[in-house]
mmCIF file of C-alpha atoms in Angstrom:
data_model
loop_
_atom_site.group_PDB
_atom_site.id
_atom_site.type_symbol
_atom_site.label_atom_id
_atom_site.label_comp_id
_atom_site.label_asym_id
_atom_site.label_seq_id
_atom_site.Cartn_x
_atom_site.Cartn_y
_atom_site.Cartn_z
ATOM 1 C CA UNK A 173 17.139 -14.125 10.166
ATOM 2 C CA UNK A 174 18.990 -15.835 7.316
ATOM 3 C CA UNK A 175 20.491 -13.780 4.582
ATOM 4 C CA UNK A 176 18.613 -13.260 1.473
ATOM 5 C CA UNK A 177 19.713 -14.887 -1.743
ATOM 6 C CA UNK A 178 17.922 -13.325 -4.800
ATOM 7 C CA UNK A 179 19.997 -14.979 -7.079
ATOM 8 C CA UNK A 180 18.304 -18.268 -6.035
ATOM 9 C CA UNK A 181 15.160 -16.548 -7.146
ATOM 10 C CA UNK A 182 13.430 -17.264 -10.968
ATOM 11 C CA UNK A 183 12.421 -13.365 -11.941
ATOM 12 C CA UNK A 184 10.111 -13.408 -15.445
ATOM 13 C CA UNK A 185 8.991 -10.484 -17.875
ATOM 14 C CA UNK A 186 5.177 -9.823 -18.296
ATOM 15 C CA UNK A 187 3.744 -9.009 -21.271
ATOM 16 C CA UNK A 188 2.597 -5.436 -22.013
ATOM 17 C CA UNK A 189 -1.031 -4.400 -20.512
ATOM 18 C CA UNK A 190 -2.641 -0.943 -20.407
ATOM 19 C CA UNK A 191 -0.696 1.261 -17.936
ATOM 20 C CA UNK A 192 -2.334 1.456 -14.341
ATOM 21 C CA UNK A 193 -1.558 5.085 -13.713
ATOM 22 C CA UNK A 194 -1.368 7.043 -16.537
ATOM 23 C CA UNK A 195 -3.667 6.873 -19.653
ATOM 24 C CA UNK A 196 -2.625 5.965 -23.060
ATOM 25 C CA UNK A 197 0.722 4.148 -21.920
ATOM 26 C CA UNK A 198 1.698 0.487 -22.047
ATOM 27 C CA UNK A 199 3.301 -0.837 -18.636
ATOM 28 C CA UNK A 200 5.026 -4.401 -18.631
ATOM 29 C CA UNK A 201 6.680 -5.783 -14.909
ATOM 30 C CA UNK A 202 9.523 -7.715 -14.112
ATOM 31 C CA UNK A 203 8.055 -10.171 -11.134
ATOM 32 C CA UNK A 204 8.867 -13.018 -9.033
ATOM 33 C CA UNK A 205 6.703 -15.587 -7.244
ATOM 34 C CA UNK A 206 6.210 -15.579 -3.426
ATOM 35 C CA UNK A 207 4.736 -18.493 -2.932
ATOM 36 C CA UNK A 208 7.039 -20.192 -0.993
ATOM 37 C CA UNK A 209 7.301 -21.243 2.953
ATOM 38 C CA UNK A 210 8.916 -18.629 5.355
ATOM 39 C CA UNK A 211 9.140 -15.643 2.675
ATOM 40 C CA UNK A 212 9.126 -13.031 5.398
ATOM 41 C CA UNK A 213 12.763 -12.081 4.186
ATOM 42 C CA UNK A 214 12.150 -12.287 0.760
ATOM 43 C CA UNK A 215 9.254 -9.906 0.848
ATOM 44 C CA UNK A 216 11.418 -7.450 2.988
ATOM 45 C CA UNK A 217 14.621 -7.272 0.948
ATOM 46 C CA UNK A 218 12.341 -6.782 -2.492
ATOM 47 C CA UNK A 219 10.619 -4.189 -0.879
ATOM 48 C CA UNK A 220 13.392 -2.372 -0.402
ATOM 49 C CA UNK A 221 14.658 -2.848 -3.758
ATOM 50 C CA UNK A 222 11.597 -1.213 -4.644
ATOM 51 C CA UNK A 223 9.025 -4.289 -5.563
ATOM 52 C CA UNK A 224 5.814 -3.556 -4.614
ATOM 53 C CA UNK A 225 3.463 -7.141 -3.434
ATOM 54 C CA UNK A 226 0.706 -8.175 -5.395
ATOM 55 C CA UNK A 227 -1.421 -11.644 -4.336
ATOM 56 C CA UNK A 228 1.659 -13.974 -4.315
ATOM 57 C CA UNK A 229 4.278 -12.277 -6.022
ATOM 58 C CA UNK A 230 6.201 -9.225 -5.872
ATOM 59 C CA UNK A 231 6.509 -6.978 -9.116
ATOM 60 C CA UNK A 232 8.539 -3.970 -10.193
ATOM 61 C CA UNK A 233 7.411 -1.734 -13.120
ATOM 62 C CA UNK A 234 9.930 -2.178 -16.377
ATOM 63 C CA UNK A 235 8.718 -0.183 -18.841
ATOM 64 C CA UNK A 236 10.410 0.495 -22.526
ATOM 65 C CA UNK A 237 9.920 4.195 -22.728
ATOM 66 C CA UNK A 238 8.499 5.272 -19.196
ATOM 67 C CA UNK A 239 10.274 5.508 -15.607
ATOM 68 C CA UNK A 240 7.439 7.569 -13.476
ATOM 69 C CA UNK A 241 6.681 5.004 -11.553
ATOM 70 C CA UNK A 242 8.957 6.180 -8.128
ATOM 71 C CA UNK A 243 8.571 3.815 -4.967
ATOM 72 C CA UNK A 244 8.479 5.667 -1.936
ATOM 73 C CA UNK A 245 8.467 5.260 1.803
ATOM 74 C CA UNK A 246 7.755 7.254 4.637
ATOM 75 C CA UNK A 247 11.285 7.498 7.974
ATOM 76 C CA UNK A 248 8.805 7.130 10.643
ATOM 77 C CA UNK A 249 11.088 8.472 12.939
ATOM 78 C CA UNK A 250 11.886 11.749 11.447
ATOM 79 C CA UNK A 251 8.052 12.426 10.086
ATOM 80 C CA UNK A 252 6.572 15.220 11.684
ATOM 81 C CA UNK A 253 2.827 16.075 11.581
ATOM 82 C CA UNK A 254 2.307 19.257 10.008
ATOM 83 C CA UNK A 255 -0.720 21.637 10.498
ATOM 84 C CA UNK A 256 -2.910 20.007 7.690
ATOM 85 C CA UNK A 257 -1.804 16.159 8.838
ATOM 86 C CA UNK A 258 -3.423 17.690 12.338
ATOM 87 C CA UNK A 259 -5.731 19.209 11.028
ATOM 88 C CA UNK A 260 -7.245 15.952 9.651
ATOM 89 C CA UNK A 261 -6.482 13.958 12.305
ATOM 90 C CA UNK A 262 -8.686 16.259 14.705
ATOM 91 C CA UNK A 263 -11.888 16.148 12.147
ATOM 92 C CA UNK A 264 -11.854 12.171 12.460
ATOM 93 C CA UNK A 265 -10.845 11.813 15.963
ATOM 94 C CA UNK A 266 -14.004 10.177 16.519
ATOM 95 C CA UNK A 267 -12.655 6.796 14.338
ATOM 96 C CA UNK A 268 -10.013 4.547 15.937
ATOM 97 C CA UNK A 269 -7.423 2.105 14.134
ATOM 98 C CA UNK A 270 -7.891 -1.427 15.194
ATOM 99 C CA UNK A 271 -6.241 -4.219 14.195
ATOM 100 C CA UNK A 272 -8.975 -6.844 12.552
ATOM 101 C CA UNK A 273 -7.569 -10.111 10.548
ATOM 102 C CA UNK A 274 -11.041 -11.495 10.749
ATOM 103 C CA UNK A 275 -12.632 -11.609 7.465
ATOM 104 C CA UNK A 276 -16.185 -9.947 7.574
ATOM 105 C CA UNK A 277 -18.703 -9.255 5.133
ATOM 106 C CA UNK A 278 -18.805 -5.214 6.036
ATOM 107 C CA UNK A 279 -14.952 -4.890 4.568
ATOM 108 C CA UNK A 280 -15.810 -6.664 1.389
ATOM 109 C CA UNK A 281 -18.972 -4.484 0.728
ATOM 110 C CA UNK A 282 -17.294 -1.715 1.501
ATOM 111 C CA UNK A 283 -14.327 -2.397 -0.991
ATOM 112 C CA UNK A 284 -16.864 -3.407 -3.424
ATOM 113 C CA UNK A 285 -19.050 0.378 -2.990
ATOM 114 C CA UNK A 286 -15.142 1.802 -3.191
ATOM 115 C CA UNK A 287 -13.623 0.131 -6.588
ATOM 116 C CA UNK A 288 -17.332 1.019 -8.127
ATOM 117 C CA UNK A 289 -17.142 5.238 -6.773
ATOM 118 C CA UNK A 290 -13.668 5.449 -7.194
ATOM 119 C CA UNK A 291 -11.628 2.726 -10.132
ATOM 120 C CA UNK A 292 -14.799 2.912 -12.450
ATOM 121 C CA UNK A 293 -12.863 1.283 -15.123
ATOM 122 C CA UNK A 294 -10.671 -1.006 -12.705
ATOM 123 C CA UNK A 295 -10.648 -4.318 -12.723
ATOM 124 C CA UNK A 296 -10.849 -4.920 -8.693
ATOM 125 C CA UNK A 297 -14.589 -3.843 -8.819
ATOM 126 C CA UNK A 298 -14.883 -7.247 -10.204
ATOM 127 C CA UNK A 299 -13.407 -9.181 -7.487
ATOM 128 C CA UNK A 300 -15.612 -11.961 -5.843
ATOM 129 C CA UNK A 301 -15.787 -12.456 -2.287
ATOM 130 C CA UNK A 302 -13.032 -15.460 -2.178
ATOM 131 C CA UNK A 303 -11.248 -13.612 -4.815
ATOM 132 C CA UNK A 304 -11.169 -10.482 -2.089
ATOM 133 C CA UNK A 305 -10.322 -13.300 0.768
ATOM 134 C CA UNK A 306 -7.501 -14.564 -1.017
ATOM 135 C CA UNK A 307 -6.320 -11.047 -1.882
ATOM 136 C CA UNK A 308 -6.840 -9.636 1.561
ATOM 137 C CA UNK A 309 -6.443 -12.463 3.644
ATOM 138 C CA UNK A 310 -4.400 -15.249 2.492
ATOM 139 C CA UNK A 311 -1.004 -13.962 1.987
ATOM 140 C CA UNK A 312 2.081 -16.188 2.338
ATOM 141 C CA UNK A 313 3.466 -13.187 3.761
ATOM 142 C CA UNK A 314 2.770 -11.894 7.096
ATOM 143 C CA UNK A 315 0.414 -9.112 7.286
ATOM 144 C CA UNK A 316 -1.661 -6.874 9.337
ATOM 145 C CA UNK A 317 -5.225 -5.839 8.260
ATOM 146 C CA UNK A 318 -6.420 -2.205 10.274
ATOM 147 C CA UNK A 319 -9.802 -1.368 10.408
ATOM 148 C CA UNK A 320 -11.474 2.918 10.621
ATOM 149 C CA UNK A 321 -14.057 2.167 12.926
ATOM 150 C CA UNK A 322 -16.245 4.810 15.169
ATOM 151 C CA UNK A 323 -17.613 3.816 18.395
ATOM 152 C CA UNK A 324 -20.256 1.755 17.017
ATOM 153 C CA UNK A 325 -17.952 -0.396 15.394
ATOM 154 C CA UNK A 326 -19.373 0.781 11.717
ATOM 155 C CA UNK A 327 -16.612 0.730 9.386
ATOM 156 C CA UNK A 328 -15.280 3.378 7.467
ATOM 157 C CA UNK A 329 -12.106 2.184 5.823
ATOM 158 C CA UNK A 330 -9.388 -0.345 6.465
ATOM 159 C CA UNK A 331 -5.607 -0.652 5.131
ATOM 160 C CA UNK A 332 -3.866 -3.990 4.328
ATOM 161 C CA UNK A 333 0.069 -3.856 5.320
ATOM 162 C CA UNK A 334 2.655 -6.016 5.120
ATOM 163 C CA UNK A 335 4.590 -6.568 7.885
ATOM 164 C CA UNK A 336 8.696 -6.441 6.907
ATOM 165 C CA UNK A 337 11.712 -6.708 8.576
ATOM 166 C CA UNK A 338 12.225 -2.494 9.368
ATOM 167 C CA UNK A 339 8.524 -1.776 9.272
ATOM 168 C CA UNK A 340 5.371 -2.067 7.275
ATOM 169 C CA UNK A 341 4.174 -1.967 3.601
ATOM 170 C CA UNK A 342 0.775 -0.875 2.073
ATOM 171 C CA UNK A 343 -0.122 -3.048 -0.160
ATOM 172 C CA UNK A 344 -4.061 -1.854 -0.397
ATOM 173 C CA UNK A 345 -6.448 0.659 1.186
ATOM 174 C CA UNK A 346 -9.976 1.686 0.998
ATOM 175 C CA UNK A 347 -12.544 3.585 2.650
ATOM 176 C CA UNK A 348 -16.145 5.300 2.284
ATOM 177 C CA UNK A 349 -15.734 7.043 -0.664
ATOM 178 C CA UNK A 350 -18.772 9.485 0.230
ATOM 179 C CA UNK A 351 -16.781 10.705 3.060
ATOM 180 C CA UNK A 352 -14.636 13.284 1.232
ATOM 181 C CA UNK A 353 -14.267 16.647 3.718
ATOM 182 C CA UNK A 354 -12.689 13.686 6.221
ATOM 183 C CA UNK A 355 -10.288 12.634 3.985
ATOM 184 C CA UNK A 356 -10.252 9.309 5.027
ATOM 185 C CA UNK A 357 -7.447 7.349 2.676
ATOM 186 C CA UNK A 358 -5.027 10.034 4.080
ATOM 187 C CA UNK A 359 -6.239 9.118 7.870
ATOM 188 C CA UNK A 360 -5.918 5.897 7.406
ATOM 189 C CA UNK A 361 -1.664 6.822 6.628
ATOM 190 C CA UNK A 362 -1.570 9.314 9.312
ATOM 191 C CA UNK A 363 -3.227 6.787 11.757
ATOM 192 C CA UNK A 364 -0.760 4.271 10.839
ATOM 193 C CA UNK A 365 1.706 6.448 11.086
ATOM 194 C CA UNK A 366 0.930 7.218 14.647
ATOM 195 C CA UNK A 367 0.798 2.952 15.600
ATOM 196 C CA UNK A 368 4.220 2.748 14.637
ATOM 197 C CA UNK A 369 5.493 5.826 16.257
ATOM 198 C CA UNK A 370 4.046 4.639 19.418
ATOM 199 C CA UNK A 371 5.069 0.569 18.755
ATOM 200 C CA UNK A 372 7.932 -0.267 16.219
ATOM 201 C CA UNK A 373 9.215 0.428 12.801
ATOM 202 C CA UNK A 374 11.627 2.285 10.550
ATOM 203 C CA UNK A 375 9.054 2.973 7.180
ATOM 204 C CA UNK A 376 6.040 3.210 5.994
ATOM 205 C CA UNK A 377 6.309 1.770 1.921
ATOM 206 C CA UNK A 378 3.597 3.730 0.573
ATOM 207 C CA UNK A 379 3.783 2.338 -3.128
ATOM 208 C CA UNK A 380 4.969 4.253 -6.036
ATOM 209 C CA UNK A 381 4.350 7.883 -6.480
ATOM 210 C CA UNK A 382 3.604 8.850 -10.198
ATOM 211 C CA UNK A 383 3.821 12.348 -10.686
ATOM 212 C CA UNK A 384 1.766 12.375 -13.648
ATOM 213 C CA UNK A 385 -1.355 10.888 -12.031
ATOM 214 C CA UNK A 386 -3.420 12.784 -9.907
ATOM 215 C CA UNK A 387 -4.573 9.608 -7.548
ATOM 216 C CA UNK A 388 -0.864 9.418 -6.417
ATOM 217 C CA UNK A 389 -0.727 13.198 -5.470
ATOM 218 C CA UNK A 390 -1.545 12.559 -1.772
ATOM 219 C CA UNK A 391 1.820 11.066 -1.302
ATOM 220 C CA UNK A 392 3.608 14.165 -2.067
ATOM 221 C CA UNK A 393 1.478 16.063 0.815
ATOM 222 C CA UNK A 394 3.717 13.882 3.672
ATOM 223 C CA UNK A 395 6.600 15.268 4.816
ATOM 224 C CA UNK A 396 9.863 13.173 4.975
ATOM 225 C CA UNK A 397 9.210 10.907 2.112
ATOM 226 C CA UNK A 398 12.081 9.126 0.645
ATOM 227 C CA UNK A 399 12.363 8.222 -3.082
ATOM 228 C CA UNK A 400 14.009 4.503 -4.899
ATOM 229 C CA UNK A 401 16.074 6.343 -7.109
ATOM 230 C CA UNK A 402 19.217 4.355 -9.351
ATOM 231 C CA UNK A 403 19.432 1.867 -6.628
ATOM 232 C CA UNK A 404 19.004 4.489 -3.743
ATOM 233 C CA UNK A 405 17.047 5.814 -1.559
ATOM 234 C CA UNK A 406 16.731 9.602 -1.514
ATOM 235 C CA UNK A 407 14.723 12.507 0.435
ATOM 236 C CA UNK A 408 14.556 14.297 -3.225
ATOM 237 C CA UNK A 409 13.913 13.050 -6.640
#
C-alpha cells in the first residue's frame, strides 16, 4: 500500500447545525470528500486521526466552545469479555453474525421501525429506500455489512463496518428496538468482536463517545477502550 498524502487532500468547514449528541449545542465539522477511486488508505489513515465516515466523506467534529466528542476504538487483542459481556452473549446465543452485502427489503424495514422507536426527532427516519442503499450499500470504501439472524433467518439487527487497513470501523448499527432485556446493539459489538478475534484485526472504531449523552454510555461498559486524545491515542481520558 502506497503512503498516504493528506496534504493532497481539499478539507472544508461546515456550517453550524443543531448538535447530534447533546441538546441545546451547535456542532460544525471539518470534512473531506471520499469520493475518489482506491480510497481504502485514505479512509484508514483518517480514521485513525479520528474522522469518523459518513456517505462519501469523512468528518471530524470542530466545534467553537465544545470538545466532548472523544473517538474511540476497541485493541481487539487485549479485550477481555467480562461477566456482563458473557452474560449477554449467552441470552442471545440463539442469533448468529453473518456476513450479508445483499441488499434486502427486511434490513431497510427494520432500520426504518428503528430510527422511528429510537431517533424520534432524527433525520434518518426519513431516509428512502435508495437513500438507505446508497448509505448502506454503495460506499467507495470497502465495507462489510453483518446481519443478527436466528435460525430462521428472521433478522434482528445488522452493523455496517468499514473495513481499514488494522481492522474495522462502525460506521452504523441497528436492531429490533422491542428487544431490550437482549440488548441487542451491544451483541451486535460483542459478536463482532468475537469475528475478529477468531479472523484478523487490530480495532474495533466504535465512533465517538460523548460523555454527556446517555446513547453513547454503552461504550464506556467495554473494557480496553482507547481514547483520540491531542493527537494520541490513550487507554484513559
Amino acid at each position: 500500500m502506497g503512503t498516504v498524502k493528506l496534504n493532497d487532500l481539499l478539507f472544508r468547514s461546515s456550517i453550524e447545525f443543531p448538535c447530534s449528541y447533546i441538546k441545546g449545542n451547535q456542532e460544525r465539522r471539518f470534512y473531506v470528500s471520499i469520493s475518489v477511486p482506491d480510497c481504502a488508505d485514505i479512509v484508514s489513515e483518517l480514521t485513525k486521526r479520528g474522522f469518523r465516515r459518513n456517505y462519501n466523506h469523512m468528518y471530524i467534529p470542530s466545534c467553537k466552545d465544545c470538545n466532548s466528542c472523544i473517538s474511540s476504538r476497541i485493541n481487539i487483542k487485549q479485550f477481555i469479555f467480562s461477566k456482563s459481556n458473557k452474560r449477554n452473549l449467552k441470552i442471545n446465543n440463539d442469533l448468529s453474525l453473518v456476513v450479508n452485502k445483499d441488499y434486502n427489503e427486511k434490513r431497510f424495514n427494520l432500520f426504518k421501525y428503528y430510527c422511528r422507536v429510537r431517533h424520534t426527532n432524527g433525520g434518518m427516519k426519513s431516509m428512502t429506500e435508495n437513500e438507505f442503499i446508497g448509505f448502506f450499500h454503495k460506499s467507495t470504501n470497502e465495507t462489510k455489512i453483518f446481519d443478527l439472524i436466528d435460525k430462521d433467518e428472521k433478522l434482528y439487527g445488522s452493523i455496517l463496518l468499514d473495513i481499514l487497513n488494522d481492522g474495522y470501523s462502525a460506521v452504523y448499527s441497528f436492531f429490533n428496538p422491542d428487544l431490550n432485556k437482549r440488548g441487542l446493539g451491544k451483541n451486535l459489538i460483542l459478536k463482532t468482536i468475537e469475528n475478529m478475534k477468531h479472523n484478523q484485526g487490530n480495532y474495533l472504531y466504535i465512533g465517538y463517545w460523548v460523555k454527556e449523552s446517555e446513547n453513547m454510555n454503552y461504550k464506556s461498559s467495554f473494557n480496553n477502550i482507547e481514547y483520540f486524545k491531542e493527537g494520541n491515542w490513550s487507554p484513559s481520558i
